[in-house]
Short mmCIF file of N, CA and C in Angstrom, two decimals:
data_model
loop_
_atom_site.label_atom_id
_atom_site.label_comp_id
_atom_site.label_asym_id
_atom_site.label_seq_id
_atom_site.Cartn_x
_atom_site.Cartn_y
_atom_site.Cartn_z
N GLN A 1 -5.22 55.46 72.25
CA GLN A 1 -3.99 55.12 71.07
C GLN A 1 -4.25 56.03 70.22
N VAL A 2 -2.31 56.44 70.50
CA VAL A 2 -1.89 58.07 70.05
C VAL A 2 -1.68 57.63 68.20
N ARG A 3 -2.28 58.17 67.50
CA ARG A 3 -1.80 57.93 65.92
C ARG A 3 -1.71 59.22 65.39
N LEU A 4 -1.40 58.88 64.35
CA LEU A 4 -1.63 60.27 63.23
C LEU A 4 -2.50 59.88 62.00
N VAL A 5 -2.82 60.57 61.28
CA VAL A 5 -3.95 60.25 60.10
C VAL A 5 -3.41 61.52 59.47
N GLU A 6 -3.01 60.98 57.92
CA GLU A 6 -2.78 62.41 56.92
C GLU A 6 -3.92 62.22 56.20
N SER A 7 -4.15 63.36 55.59
CA SER A 7 -5.08 63.41 54.43
C SER A 7 -4.46 64.30 53.04
N GLY A 8 -4.96 64.29 52.04
CA GLY A 8 -5.08 65.22 50.93
C GLY A 8 -4.39 64.94 50.20
N GLY A 9 -3.82 63.66 49.79
CA GLY A 9 -3.04 63.63 49.27
C GLY A 9 -3.66 63.26 47.22
N GLY A 10 -2.98 62.74 46.45
CA GLY A 10 -3.65 62.81 45.30
C GLY A 10 -2.65 62.91 43.96
N LEU A 11 -3.53 63.18 42.98
CA LEU A 11 -3.24 63.06 41.32
C LEU A 11 -3.37 64.22 40.94
N VAL A 12 -1.94 65.34 40.95
CA VAL A 12 -1.84 66.52 39.74
C VAL A 12 -1.22 66.33 39.29
N GLN A 13 -0.98 67.48 38.04
CA GLN A 13 -0.27 68.27 36.98
C GLN A 13 0.72 68.89 37.35
N ALA A 14 1.61 68.65 36.59
CA ALA A 14 2.94 69.11 37.36
C ALA A 14 2.48 71.32 36.96
N GLY A 15 2.96 71.72 38.22
CA GLY A 15 2.81 73.45 38.23
C GLY A 15 1.59 73.17 39.20
N GLN A 16 0.38 72.71 39.12
CA GLN A 16 -0.58 72.69 40.57
C GLN A 16 0.21 72.27 41.86
N SER A 17 -1.19 72.61 42.82
CA SER A 17 -0.65 72.67 44.17
C SER A 17 -1.77 71.48 45.06
N LEU A 18 -1.09 71.02 45.58
CA LEU A 18 -1.91 69.72 47.11
C LEU A 18 -1.63 70.83 48.37
N ARG A 19 -2.53 70.54 49.34
CA ARG A 19 -2.31 70.64 50.54
C ARG A 19 -2.89 69.21 50.99
N LEU A 20 -1.53 69.37 52.22
CA LEU A 20 -1.56 67.74 53.06
C LEU A 20 -2.06 68.28 54.42
N SER A 21 -2.53 67.12 55.09
CA SER A 21 -3.23 67.81 56.07
C SER A 21 -2.60 66.57 57.10
N CYS A 22 -2.33 66.78 58.80
CA CYS A 22 -1.81 65.41 59.32
C CYS A 22 -2.83 65.96 61.13
N ALA A 23 -3.77 65.16 61.48
CA ALA A 23 -3.87 65.27 63.24
C ALA A 23 -3.24 64.50 64.14
N ALA A 24 -3.04 64.89 64.51
CA ALA A 24 -2.89 64.19 65.43
C ALA A 24 -4.18 63.75 66.68
N SER A 25 -4.51 61.90 67.32
CA SER A 25 -5.63 61.82 67.65
C SER A 25 -4.90 60.75 69.32
N GLY A 26 -5.84 61.29 70.03
CA GLY A 26 -5.64 59.98 70.92
C GLY A 26 -5.71 60.73 72.47
N SER A 27 -5.16 59.76 73.29
CA SER A 27 -4.88 60.93 75.06
C SER A 27 -3.18 60.78 75.06
N ILE A 28 -3.08 62.61 74.46
CA ILE A 28 -1.90 62.87 73.94
C ILE A 28 -1.46 64.00 74.81
N PHE A 29 -0.43 63.91 75.94
CA PHE A 29 -0.20 64.29 76.56
C PHE A 29 0.75 65.89 76.05
N SER A 30 1.62 65.77 75.36
CA SER A 30 2.11 66.81 74.87
C SER A 30 3.25 66.01 73.14
N ILE A 31 2.97 67.58 72.41
CA ILE A 31 3.58 67.12 71.35
C ILE A 31 4.77 68.41 71.07
N ASP A 32 5.55 67.01 70.54
CA ASP A 32 7.08 68.15 70.57
C ASP A 32 7.21 68.63 68.82
N THR A 33 8.12 68.26 67.84
CA THR A 33 8.04 68.11 66.73
C THR A 33 7.25 67.27 65.39
N MET A 34 6.97 68.43 65.25
CA MET A 34 5.99 67.65 63.99
C MET A 34 6.95 67.11 62.47
N GLY A 35 6.86 66.27 61.73
CA GLY A 35 7.35 67.02 60.60
C GLY A 35 6.68 66.18 59.44
N TRP A 36 6.87 66.85 57.64
CA TRP A 36 6.56 65.87 56.82
C TRP A 36 7.86 65.05 56.31
N TYR A 37 8.02 63.84 55.82
CA TYR A 37 8.76 62.97 54.70
C TYR A 37 8.29 62.75 53.79
N ARG A 38 9.54 61.55 53.04
CA ARG A 38 8.48 61.30 52.08
C ARG A 38 9.38 60.34 51.20
N GLN A 39 9.04 59.74 50.36
CA GLN A 39 9.53 58.40 50.20
C GLN A 39 9.40 58.26 48.75
N ALA A 40 9.69 58.01 47.89
CA ALA A 40 9.60 57.77 46.19
C ALA A 40 10.41 56.30 46.35
N PRO A 41 9.75 56.04 45.26
CA PRO A 41 9.86 53.98 45.04
C PRO A 41 11.23 54.40 44.34
N GLY A 42 12.39 53.16 45.32
CA GLY A 42 13.86 53.42 45.12
C GLY A 42 14.50 54.28 45.79
N LYS A 43 13.99 54.93 46.74
CA LYS A 43 14.45 56.04 47.38
C LYS A 43 14.83 56.00 48.64
N GLN A 44 15.63 56.83 49.99
CA GLN A 44 15.63 56.58 50.89
C GLN A 44 14.33 57.24 51.52
N ARG A 45 13.87 57.46 53.07
CA ARG A 45 12.67 58.17 53.18
C ARG A 45 13.90 59.61 53.35
N GLU A 46 13.53 60.97 53.38
CA GLU A 46 13.77 62.12 53.61
C GLU A 46 12.99 63.15 53.81
N LEU A 47 13.55 64.21 55.04
CA LEU A 47 12.84 64.61 54.97
C LEU A 47 12.24 65.80 54.36
N VAL A 48 11.21 66.62 54.07
CA VAL A 48 10.80 67.32 53.23
C VAL A 48 10.82 69.04 54.44
N ALA A 49 9.94 68.88 55.65
CA ALA A 49 9.65 69.69 56.58
C ALA A 49 8.78 69.14 57.74
N SER A 50 9.72 70.03 59.00
CA SER A 50 9.40 70.22 60.04
C SER A 50 8.86 71.68 60.63
N ILE A 51 8.68 71.13 61.47
CA ILE A 51 8.01 72.38 62.30
C ILE A 51 7.93 72.18 63.91
N ALA A 52 8.69 73.35 64.99
CA ALA A 52 9.21 72.47 65.90
C ALA A 52 7.60 72.93 66.98
N SER A 53 7.32 72.41 68.40
CA SER A 53 6.81 72.95 69.82
C SER A 53 6.79 74.48 69.95
N ILE A 54 6.03 75.60 70.21
CA ILE A 54 6.22 76.67 70.30
C ILE A 54 7.08 76.36 71.59
N THR A 55 7.32 75.23 72.38
CA THR A 55 7.85 75.14 73.52
C THR A 55 9.25 74.68 73.39
N SER A 56 9.64 74.89 72.39
CA SER A 56 11.05 73.82 72.49
C SER A 56 12.07 75.76 71.91
N PRO A 57 12.07 76.09 73.29
CA PRO A 57 13.51 77.11 72.99
C PRO A 57 14.26 76.80 72.31
N GLY A 58 14.73 78.04 71.48
CA GLY A 58 15.86 78.00 71.21
C GLY A 58 16.60 77.13 69.63
N THR A 59 15.18 76.61 69.45
CA THR A 59 14.88 75.56 68.00
C THR A 59 13.64 76.69 67.04
N ALA A 60 14.50 76.36 65.83
CA ALA A 60 14.23 77.25 65.01
C ALA A 60 12.25 76.86 64.27
N THR A 61 11.70 77.69 64.35
CA THR A 61 10.20 77.44 63.97
C THR A 61 9.96 76.13 62.96
N ALA A 62 10.19 76.29 62.01
CA ALA A 62 10.46 75.81 60.76
C ALA A 62 11.70 75.04 59.35
N ASN A 63 11.28 74.03 59.45
CA ASN A 63 12.76 73.53 58.58
C ASN A 63 12.12 73.36 57.38
N VAL A 64 12.19 74.03 56.38
CA VAL A 64 11.89 73.63 55.10
C VAL A 64 13.15 72.57 54.09
N GLY A 65 13.42 71.68 53.80
CA GLY A 65 14.17 71.42 52.62
C GLY A 65 14.93 71.57 51.51
N ASP A 66 15.63 71.85 51.26
CA ASP A 66 16.47 72.43 49.68
C ASP A 66 15.51 72.02 48.69
N PRO A 67 14.97 70.96 48.68
CA PRO A 67 14.72 70.26 47.25
C PRO A 67 13.13 71.30 47.38
N VAL A 68 12.56 71.66 48.11
CA VAL A 68 10.91 72.19 48.64
C VAL A 68 11.16 73.35 48.35
N LYS A 69 12.09 73.85 48.94
CA LYS A 69 12.42 75.74 49.31
C LYS A 69 11.66 76.51 48.84
N GLY A 70 10.70 77.33 48.74
CA GLY A 70 10.21 78.60 47.80
C GLY A 70 8.75 77.92 47.42
N ARG A 71 8.70 76.10 48.05
CA ARG A 71 7.37 75.87 47.28
C ARG A 71 6.05 75.26 48.32
N PHE A 72 7.32 75.22 48.48
CA PHE A 72 6.06 74.01 49.76
C PHE A 72 6.22 74.90 51.33
N THR A 73 5.59 75.10 52.28
CA THR A 73 5.11 75.80 53.19
C THR A 73 4.43 74.87 54.40
N ILE A 74 4.84 74.60 55.63
CA ILE A 74 4.44 74.00 56.78
C ILE A 74 4.26 74.84 57.43
N SER A 75 2.31 74.60 58.01
CA SER A 75 2.01 75.12 59.25
C SER A 75 1.71 73.97 60.41
N ARG A 76 1.04 74.93 61.26
CA ARG A 76 1.03 73.78 62.97
C ARG A 76 0.09 74.66 63.46
N ASP A 77 -1.76 73.79 63.62
CA ASP A 77 -2.41 74.62 64.43
C ASP A 77 -2.56 73.60 65.67
N ASN A 78 -1.92 74.86 66.67
CA ASN A 78 -1.72 73.69 67.88
C ASN A 78 -2.74 73.22 68.99
N ALA A 79 -3.77 73.78 68.38
CA ALA A 79 -5.27 73.96 69.32
C ALA A 79 -6.07 72.39 68.20
N LYS A 80 -5.54 72.27 67.32
CA LYS A 80 -6.43 70.80 66.51
C LYS A 80 -5.23 69.79 66.54
N ASN A 81 -3.56 70.11 66.78
CA ASN A 81 -2.59 69.02 67.05
C ASN A 81 -3.23 69.00 65.40
N THR A 82 -2.78 69.52 65.14
CA THR A 82 -2.52 69.42 63.25
C THR A 82 -1.29 69.92 62.17
N ILE A 83 -1.09 69.15 61.18
CA ILE A 83 0.21 70.14 60.56
C ILE A 83 -0.29 70.13 59.37
N TYR A 84 -0.04 70.66 58.54
CA TYR A 84 -0.30 71.46 57.07
C TYR A 84 0.49 71.64 56.30
N LEU A 85 1.04 70.66 55.03
CA LEU A 85 1.46 71.14 53.87
C LEU A 85 1.33 71.61 52.88
N GLN A 86 1.40 73.02 52.19
CA GLN A 86 1.05 73.40 51.38
C GLN A 86 1.95 73.33 50.31
N MET A 87 1.59 72.41 49.33
CA MET A 87 2.44 72.61 48.17
C MET A 87 2.33 73.02 46.53
N ASN A 88 3.15 73.92 46.72
CA ASN A 88 3.30 74.98 45.49
C ASN A 88 3.93 74.71 44.55
N SER A 89 3.11 74.98 42.91
CA SER A 89 4.41 74.66 41.49
C SER A 89 4.70 73.30 41.95
N LEU A 90 3.81 72.00 41.69
CA LEU A 90 4.36 70.84 41.93
C LEU A 90 5.41 70.07 41.14
N LYS A 91 6.24 69.45 40.86
CA LYS A 91 7.11 68.88 40.17
C LYS A 91 7.00 67.21 39.98
N PRO A 92 7.29 66.52 38.65
CA PRO A 92 6.92 65.13 38.69
C PRO A 92 7.86 64.58 39.84
N GLU A 93 8.82 65.36 39.82
CA GLU A 93 10.31 64.59 41.66
C GLU A 93 9.83 64.74 42.47
N ASP A 94 8.39 65.26 42.82
CA ASP A 94 7.92 65.24 44.03
C ASP A 94 6.66 63.74 44.28
N THR A 95 6.52 63.41 42.88
CA THR A 95 6.30 62.45 43.57
C THR A 95 6.61 61.22 44.34
N ALA A 96 6.00 61.06 45.50
CA ALA A 96 6.56 60.35 46.17
C ALA A 96 4.88 59.56 47.63
N VAL A 97 5.12 59.19 48.42
CA VAL A 97 4.31 58.99 49.62
C VAL A 97 5.10 59.61 50.14
N TYR A 98 3.70 60.09 50.64
CA TYR A 98 4.43 61.38 52.18
C TYR A 98 3.81 61.06 53.27
N TYR A 99 4.84 61.01 54.28
CA TYR A 99 4.47 60.38 56.22
C TYR A 99 4.43 61.40 56.97
N CYS A 100 3.56 61.65 57.77
CA CYS A 100 3.52 62.36 58.96
C CYS A 100 3.94 62.07 59.85
N ASN A 101 5.37 62.85 60.93
CA ASN A 101 6.03 62.12 61.52
C ASN A 101 5.71 63.05 63.28
N ALA A 102 5.76 63.19 64.31
CA ALA A 102 5.37 63.60 65.41
C ALA A 102 6.00 62.77 66.53
N VAL A 103 6.70 63.77 66.96
CA VAL A 103 7.50 63.04 68.70
C VAL A 103 6.32 63.61 69.71
N MET A 104 5.95 62.45 70.24
CA MET A 104 4.70 62.93 70.93
C MET A 104 4.86 61.98 72.31
N ALA A 105 4.20 62.87 73.30
CA ALA A 105 3.87 61.95 75.46
C ALA A 105 2.93 61.56 75.71
N PRO A 106 2.55 60.14 74.78
CA PRO A 106 0.91 59.82 75.41
C PRO A 106 0.83 60.04 77.01
N THR A 107 -0.53 60.16 77.50
CA THR A 107 -0.80 60.45 78.43
C THR A 107 -0.75 59.44 79.62
N ILE A 108 -0.70 58.05 78.85
CA ILE A 108 -0.25 56.55 79.53
C ILE A 108 0.42 56.67 80.11
N ASP A 109 1.64 56.88 79.73
CA ASP A 109 2.91 57.09 80.56
C ASP A 109 4.13 58.11 80.09
N LEU A 110 3.94 59.03 79.19
CA LEU A 110 4.50 60.33 79.60
C LEU A 110 5.78 60.24 79.17
N ARG A 111 5.71 58.83 78.14
CA ARG A 111 7.64 58.82 77.52
C ARG A 111 7.56 59.29 75.75
N TRP A 112 8.25 60.38 76.00
CA TRP A 112 7.96 60.87 74.31
C TRP A 112 8.41 59.43 73.70
N ARG A 113 7.44 59.61 72.54
CA ARG A 113 8.19 58.68 70.76
C ARG A 113 7.86 59.26 70.00
N ASN A 114 8.71 58.48 68.99
CA ASN A 114 8.26 58.85 67.94
C ASN A 114 7.43 58.07 66.78
N TYR A 115 6.54 58.78 66.19
CA TYR A 115 5.17 58.57 65.37
C TYR A 115 5.28 58.48 64.16
N TRP A 116 4.74 57.91 63.70
CA TRP A 116 4.70 57.61 62.38
C TRP A 116 3.42 57.37 61.26
N GLY A 117 2.99 58.27 60.88
CA GLY A 117 1.26 58.25 59.86
C GLY A 117 1.42 57.24 58.93
N GLN A 118 0.10 56.46 58.49
CA GLN A 118 0.27 55.14 57.65
C GLN A 118 0.51 55.88 55.89
N GLY A 119 0.74 57.26 55.49
CA GLY A 119 1.63 57.79 54.33
C GLY A 119 0.02 57.88 53.32
N THR A 120 0.58 59.17 52.61
CA THR A 120 -0.64 59.62 51.31
C THR A 120 0.47 59.69 50.02
N GLN A 121 -0.16 59.13 49.26
CA GLN A 121 0.29 59.21 47.92
C GLN A 121 0.23 60.52 47.32
N VAL A 122 0.91 60.80 46.82
CA VAL A 122 1.19 62.25 46.25
C VAL A 122 1.98 62.15 44.88
N THR A 123 1.32 61.87 43.14
CA THR A 123 1.19 61.79 42.11
C THR A 123 1.45 62.83 41.71
N VAL A 124 2.56 63.24 40.88
CA VAL A 124 2.46 64.68 39.66
C VAL A 124 3.09 64.01 38.59
N SER A 125 2.17 64.17 37.55
CA SER A 125 2.14 63.93 36.40
C SER A 125 3.03 65.33 35.32
N SER A 126 3.48 64.93 34.42
CA SER A 126 4.45 65.89 33.63
C SER A 126 3.77 66.34 32.06
#
């Protein structure tokens, strides 16, 4: 069973930092792009940041959304099948459920699919 597990959410004050982690586990043949999305109450899910596999030619290594550019950094440890989201200078408007996303091919059938984690809550108080 291929899955994504997030960790690191919580409650912080404005201006503070948090680091989210997302680990892919199971019988995985290959992982392509991984990323973070967020969804605030009453709003649509939006892309926060994504990071491509080193095996994806012609693709920018990392893509960070305008609302978080300069404050959030995405990184990836391919040996651990894990991505991280370092969130600095957090603002109340960053409050949302953060979801990990990955395009992966499991060994059972080698078919590329889009996978989602269960989500982790980030709350920033003013």
